[in-house]
PDB file of C-alpha atoms in Angstrom:
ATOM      1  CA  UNK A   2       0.000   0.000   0.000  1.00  0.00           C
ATOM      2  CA  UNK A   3       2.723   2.556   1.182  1.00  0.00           C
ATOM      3  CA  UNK A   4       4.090   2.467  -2.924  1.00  0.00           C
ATOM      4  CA  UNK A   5       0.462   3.757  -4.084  1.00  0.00           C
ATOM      5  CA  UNK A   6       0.810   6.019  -1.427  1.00  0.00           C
ATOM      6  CA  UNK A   7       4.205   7.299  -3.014  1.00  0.00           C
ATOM      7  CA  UNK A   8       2.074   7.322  -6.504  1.00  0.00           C
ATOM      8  CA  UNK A   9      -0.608   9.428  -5.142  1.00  0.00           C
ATOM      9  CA  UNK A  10       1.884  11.964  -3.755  1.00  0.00           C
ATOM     10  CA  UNK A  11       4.228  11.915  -7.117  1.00  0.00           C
ATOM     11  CA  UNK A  12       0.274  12.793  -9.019  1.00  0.00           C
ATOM     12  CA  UNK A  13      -0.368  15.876  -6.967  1.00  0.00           C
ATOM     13  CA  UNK A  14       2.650  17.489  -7.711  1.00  0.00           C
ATOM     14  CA  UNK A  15       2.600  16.461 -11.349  1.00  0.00           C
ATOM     15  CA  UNK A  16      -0.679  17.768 -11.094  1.00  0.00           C
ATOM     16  CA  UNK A  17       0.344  21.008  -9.769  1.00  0.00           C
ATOM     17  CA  UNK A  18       3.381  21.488 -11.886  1.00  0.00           C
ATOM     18  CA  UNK A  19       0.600  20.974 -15.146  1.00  0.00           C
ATOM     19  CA  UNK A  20      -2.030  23.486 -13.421  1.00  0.00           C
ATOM     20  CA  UNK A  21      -4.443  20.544 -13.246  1.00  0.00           C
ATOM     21  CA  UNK A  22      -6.945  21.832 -10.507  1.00  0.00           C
ATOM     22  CA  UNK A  23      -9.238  19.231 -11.326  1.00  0.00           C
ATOM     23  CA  UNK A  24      -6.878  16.064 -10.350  1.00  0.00           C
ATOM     24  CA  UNK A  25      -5.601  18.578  -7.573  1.00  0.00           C
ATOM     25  CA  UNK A  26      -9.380  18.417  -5.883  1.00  0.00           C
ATOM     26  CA  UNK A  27      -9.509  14.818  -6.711  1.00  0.00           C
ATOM     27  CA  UNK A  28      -6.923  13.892  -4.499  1.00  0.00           C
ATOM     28  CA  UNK A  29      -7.500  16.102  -1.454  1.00  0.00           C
ATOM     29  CA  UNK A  30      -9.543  14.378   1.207  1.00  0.00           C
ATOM     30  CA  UNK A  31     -12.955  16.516   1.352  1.00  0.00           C
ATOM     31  CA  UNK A  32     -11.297  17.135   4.821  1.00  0.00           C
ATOM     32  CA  UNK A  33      -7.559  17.349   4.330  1.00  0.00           C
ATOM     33  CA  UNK A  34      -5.907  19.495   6.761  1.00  0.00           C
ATOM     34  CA  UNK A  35      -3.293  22.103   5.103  1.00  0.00           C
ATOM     35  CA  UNK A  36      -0.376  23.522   7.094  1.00  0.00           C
ATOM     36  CA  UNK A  37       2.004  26.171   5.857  1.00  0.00           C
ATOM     37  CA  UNK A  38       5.460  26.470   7.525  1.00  0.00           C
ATOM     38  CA  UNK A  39       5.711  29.122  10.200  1.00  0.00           C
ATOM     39  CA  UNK A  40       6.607  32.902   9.242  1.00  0.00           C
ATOM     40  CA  UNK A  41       5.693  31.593   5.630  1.00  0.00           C
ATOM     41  CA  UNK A  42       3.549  34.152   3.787  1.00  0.00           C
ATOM     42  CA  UNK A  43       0.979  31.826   3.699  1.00  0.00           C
ATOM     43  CA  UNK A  44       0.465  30.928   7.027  1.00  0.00           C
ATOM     44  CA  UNK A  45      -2.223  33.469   8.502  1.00  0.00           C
ATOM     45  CA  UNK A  46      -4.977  31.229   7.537  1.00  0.00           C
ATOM     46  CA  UNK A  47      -3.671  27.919   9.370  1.00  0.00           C
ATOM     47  CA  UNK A  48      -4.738  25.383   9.145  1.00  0.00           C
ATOM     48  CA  UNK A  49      -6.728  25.320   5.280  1.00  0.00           C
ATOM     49  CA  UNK A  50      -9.318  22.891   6.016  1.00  0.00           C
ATOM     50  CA  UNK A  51     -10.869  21.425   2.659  1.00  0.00           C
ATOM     51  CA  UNK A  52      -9.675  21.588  -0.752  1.00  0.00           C
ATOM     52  CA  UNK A  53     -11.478  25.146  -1.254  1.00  0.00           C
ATOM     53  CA  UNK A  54      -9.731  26.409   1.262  1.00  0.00           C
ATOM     54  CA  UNK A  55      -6.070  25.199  -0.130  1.00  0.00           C
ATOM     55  CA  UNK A  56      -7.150  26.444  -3.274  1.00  0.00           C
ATOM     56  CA  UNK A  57      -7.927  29.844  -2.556  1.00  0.00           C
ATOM     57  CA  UNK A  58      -6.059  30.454   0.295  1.00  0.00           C
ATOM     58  CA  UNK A  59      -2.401  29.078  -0.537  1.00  0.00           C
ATOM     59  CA  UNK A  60      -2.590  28.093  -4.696  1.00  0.00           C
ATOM     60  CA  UNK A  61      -4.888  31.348  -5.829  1.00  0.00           C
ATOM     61  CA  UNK A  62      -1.852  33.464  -3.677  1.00  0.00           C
ATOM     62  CA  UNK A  63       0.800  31.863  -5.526  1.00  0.00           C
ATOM     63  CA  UNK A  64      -0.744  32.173  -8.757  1.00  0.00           C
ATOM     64  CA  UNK A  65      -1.290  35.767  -8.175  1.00  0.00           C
ATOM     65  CA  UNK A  66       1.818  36.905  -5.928  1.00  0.00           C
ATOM     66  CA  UNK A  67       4.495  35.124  -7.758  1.00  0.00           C
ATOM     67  CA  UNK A  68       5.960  34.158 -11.416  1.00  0.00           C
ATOM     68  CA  UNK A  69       6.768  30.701 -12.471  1.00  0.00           C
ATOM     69  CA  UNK A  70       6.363  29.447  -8.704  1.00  0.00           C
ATOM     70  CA  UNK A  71       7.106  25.695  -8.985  1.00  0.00           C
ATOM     71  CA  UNK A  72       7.539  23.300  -6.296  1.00  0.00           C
ATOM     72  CA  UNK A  73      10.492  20.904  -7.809  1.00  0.00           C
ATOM     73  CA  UNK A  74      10.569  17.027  -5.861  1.00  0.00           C
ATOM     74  CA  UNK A  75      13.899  15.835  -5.342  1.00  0.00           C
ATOM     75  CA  UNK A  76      13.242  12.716  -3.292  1.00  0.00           C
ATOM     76  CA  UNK A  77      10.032  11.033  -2.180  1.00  0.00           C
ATOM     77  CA  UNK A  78      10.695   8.718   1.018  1.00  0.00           C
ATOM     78  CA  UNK A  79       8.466   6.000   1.384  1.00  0.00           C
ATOM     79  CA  UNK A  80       7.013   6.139   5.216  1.00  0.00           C
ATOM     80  CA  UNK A  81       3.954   3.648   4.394  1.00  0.00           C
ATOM     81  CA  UNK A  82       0.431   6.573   5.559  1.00  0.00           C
ATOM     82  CA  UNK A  83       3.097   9.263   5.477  1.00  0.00           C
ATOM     83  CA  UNK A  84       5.272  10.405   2.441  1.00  0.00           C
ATOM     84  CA  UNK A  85       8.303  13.404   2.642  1.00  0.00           C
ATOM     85  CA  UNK A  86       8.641  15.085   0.017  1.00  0.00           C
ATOM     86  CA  UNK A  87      12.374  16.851  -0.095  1.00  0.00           C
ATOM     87  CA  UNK A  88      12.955  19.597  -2.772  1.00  0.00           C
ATOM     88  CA  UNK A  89      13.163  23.467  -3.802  1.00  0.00           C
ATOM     89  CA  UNK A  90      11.024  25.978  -4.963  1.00  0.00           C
ATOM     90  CA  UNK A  91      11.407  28.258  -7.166  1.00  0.00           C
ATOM     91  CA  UNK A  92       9.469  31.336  -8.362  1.00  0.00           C
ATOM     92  CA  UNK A  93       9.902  35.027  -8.628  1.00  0.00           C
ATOM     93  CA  UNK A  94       7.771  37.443  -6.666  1.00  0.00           C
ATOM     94  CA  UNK A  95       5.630  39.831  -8.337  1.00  0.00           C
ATOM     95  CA  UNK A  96       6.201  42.236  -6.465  1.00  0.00           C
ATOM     96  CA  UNK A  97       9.866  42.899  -6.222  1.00  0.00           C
ATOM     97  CA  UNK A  98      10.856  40.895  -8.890  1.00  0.00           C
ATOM     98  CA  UNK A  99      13.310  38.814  -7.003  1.00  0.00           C
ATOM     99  CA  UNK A 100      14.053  35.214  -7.046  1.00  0.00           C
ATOM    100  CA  UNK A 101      14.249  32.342  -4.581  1.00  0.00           C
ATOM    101  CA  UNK A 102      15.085  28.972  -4.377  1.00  0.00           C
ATOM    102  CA  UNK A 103      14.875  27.507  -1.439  1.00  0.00           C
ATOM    103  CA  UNK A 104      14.650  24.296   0.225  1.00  0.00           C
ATOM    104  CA  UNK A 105      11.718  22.649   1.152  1.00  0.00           C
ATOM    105  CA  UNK A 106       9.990  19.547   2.808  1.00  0.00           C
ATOM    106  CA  UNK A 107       6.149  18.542   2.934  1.00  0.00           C
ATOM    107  CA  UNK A 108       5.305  15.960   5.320  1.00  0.00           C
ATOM    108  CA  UNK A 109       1.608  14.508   3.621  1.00  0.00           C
ATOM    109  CA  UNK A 110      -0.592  11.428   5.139  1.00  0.00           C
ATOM    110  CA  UNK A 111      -2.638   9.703   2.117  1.00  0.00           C
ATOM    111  CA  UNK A 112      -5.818   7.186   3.358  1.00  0.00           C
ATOM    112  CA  UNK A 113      -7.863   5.244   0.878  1.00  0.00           C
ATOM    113  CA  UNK A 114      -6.208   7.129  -2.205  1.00  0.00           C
ATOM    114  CA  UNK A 115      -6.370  10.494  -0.812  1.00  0.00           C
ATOM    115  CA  UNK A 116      -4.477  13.214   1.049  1.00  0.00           C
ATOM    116  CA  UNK A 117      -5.658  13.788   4.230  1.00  0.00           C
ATOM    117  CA  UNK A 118      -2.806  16.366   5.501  1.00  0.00           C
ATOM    118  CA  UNK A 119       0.167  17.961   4.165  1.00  0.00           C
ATOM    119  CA  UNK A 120       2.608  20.154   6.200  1.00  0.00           C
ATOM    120  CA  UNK A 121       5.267  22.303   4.795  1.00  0.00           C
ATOM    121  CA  UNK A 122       8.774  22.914   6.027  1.00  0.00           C
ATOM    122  CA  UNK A 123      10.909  25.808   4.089  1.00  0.00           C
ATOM    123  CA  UNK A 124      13.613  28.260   4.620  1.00  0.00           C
ATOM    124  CA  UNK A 125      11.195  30.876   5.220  1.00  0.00           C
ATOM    125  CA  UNK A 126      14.644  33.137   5.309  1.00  0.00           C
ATOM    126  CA  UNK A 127      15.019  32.827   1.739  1.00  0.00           C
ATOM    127  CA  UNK A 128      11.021  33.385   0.975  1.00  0.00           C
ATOM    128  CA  UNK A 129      11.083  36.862   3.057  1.00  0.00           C
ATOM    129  CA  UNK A 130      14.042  38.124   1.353  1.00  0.00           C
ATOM    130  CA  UNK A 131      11.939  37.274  -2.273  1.00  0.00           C
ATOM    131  CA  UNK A 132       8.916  39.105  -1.000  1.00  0.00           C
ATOM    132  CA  UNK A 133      10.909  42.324   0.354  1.00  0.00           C
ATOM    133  CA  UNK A 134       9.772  40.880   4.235  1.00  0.00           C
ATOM    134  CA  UNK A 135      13.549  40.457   4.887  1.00  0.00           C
TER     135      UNK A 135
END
């Protein structure tokens, strides 16, 4: 089970990187629970509860607030109900054009198919100095 858990995880962000909303819902939990990283822009609103809530409240921002934001997997480890995803993200901010890259990790739980949390880890440094914050 823990390898379709893996599969699920590698769809959402394959999902995300093609701006496929649609398989994005479909594999949110009609209760997931969303956590952004403390001191990350996004934070003010945790936790997202529901998909609508992760859409407009973290995805709608970064569609809006920066250009080219990708989050870019590096490694998925396999922890059977709970995947880590290690990586970067990249993106410029619209607002001060500048650039970041910085490292990241999301802790998500999958049950029957579906994410039921995710939890974000980043070098919220390297975000702030992007946005002007820092």
């Amino acid at each position: 089970m823990s390898q379709e858990n893996v599969a699920t995880v590698r769809r959402l962000y394959d999902a995300f990187a093609a701006g496929d909303v649609e398989t994005i819902i479909a594999l949110m939990s009609p209760d997931i629970e969303w956590v952004e990283a403390e001191n990350f822009p996004y934070s003010d609103n945790n936790p997202y509860r529901g998909p609508e809530a992760v859409l407009t409240g973290v995805f709608g921002r970064l569609g809006t607030e920066w250009q080219g934001f990708g989050a870019h997997p590096e490694e998925y480890i396999d922890g059977g109900d709970t995947v880590v995803v290690l990586g970067r993200y990249t993106g410029t901010c619209a607002a001060t054009g500048k650039a970041m890259n910085p490292q990241m990790a999301h802790v998500l739980r999958v049950a029957d198919g579906r994410i039921t949390s995710f939890r974000q880890y980043v070098d919220t440094l390297a975000v702030a100095r992007a946005t002007g914050a820092a």
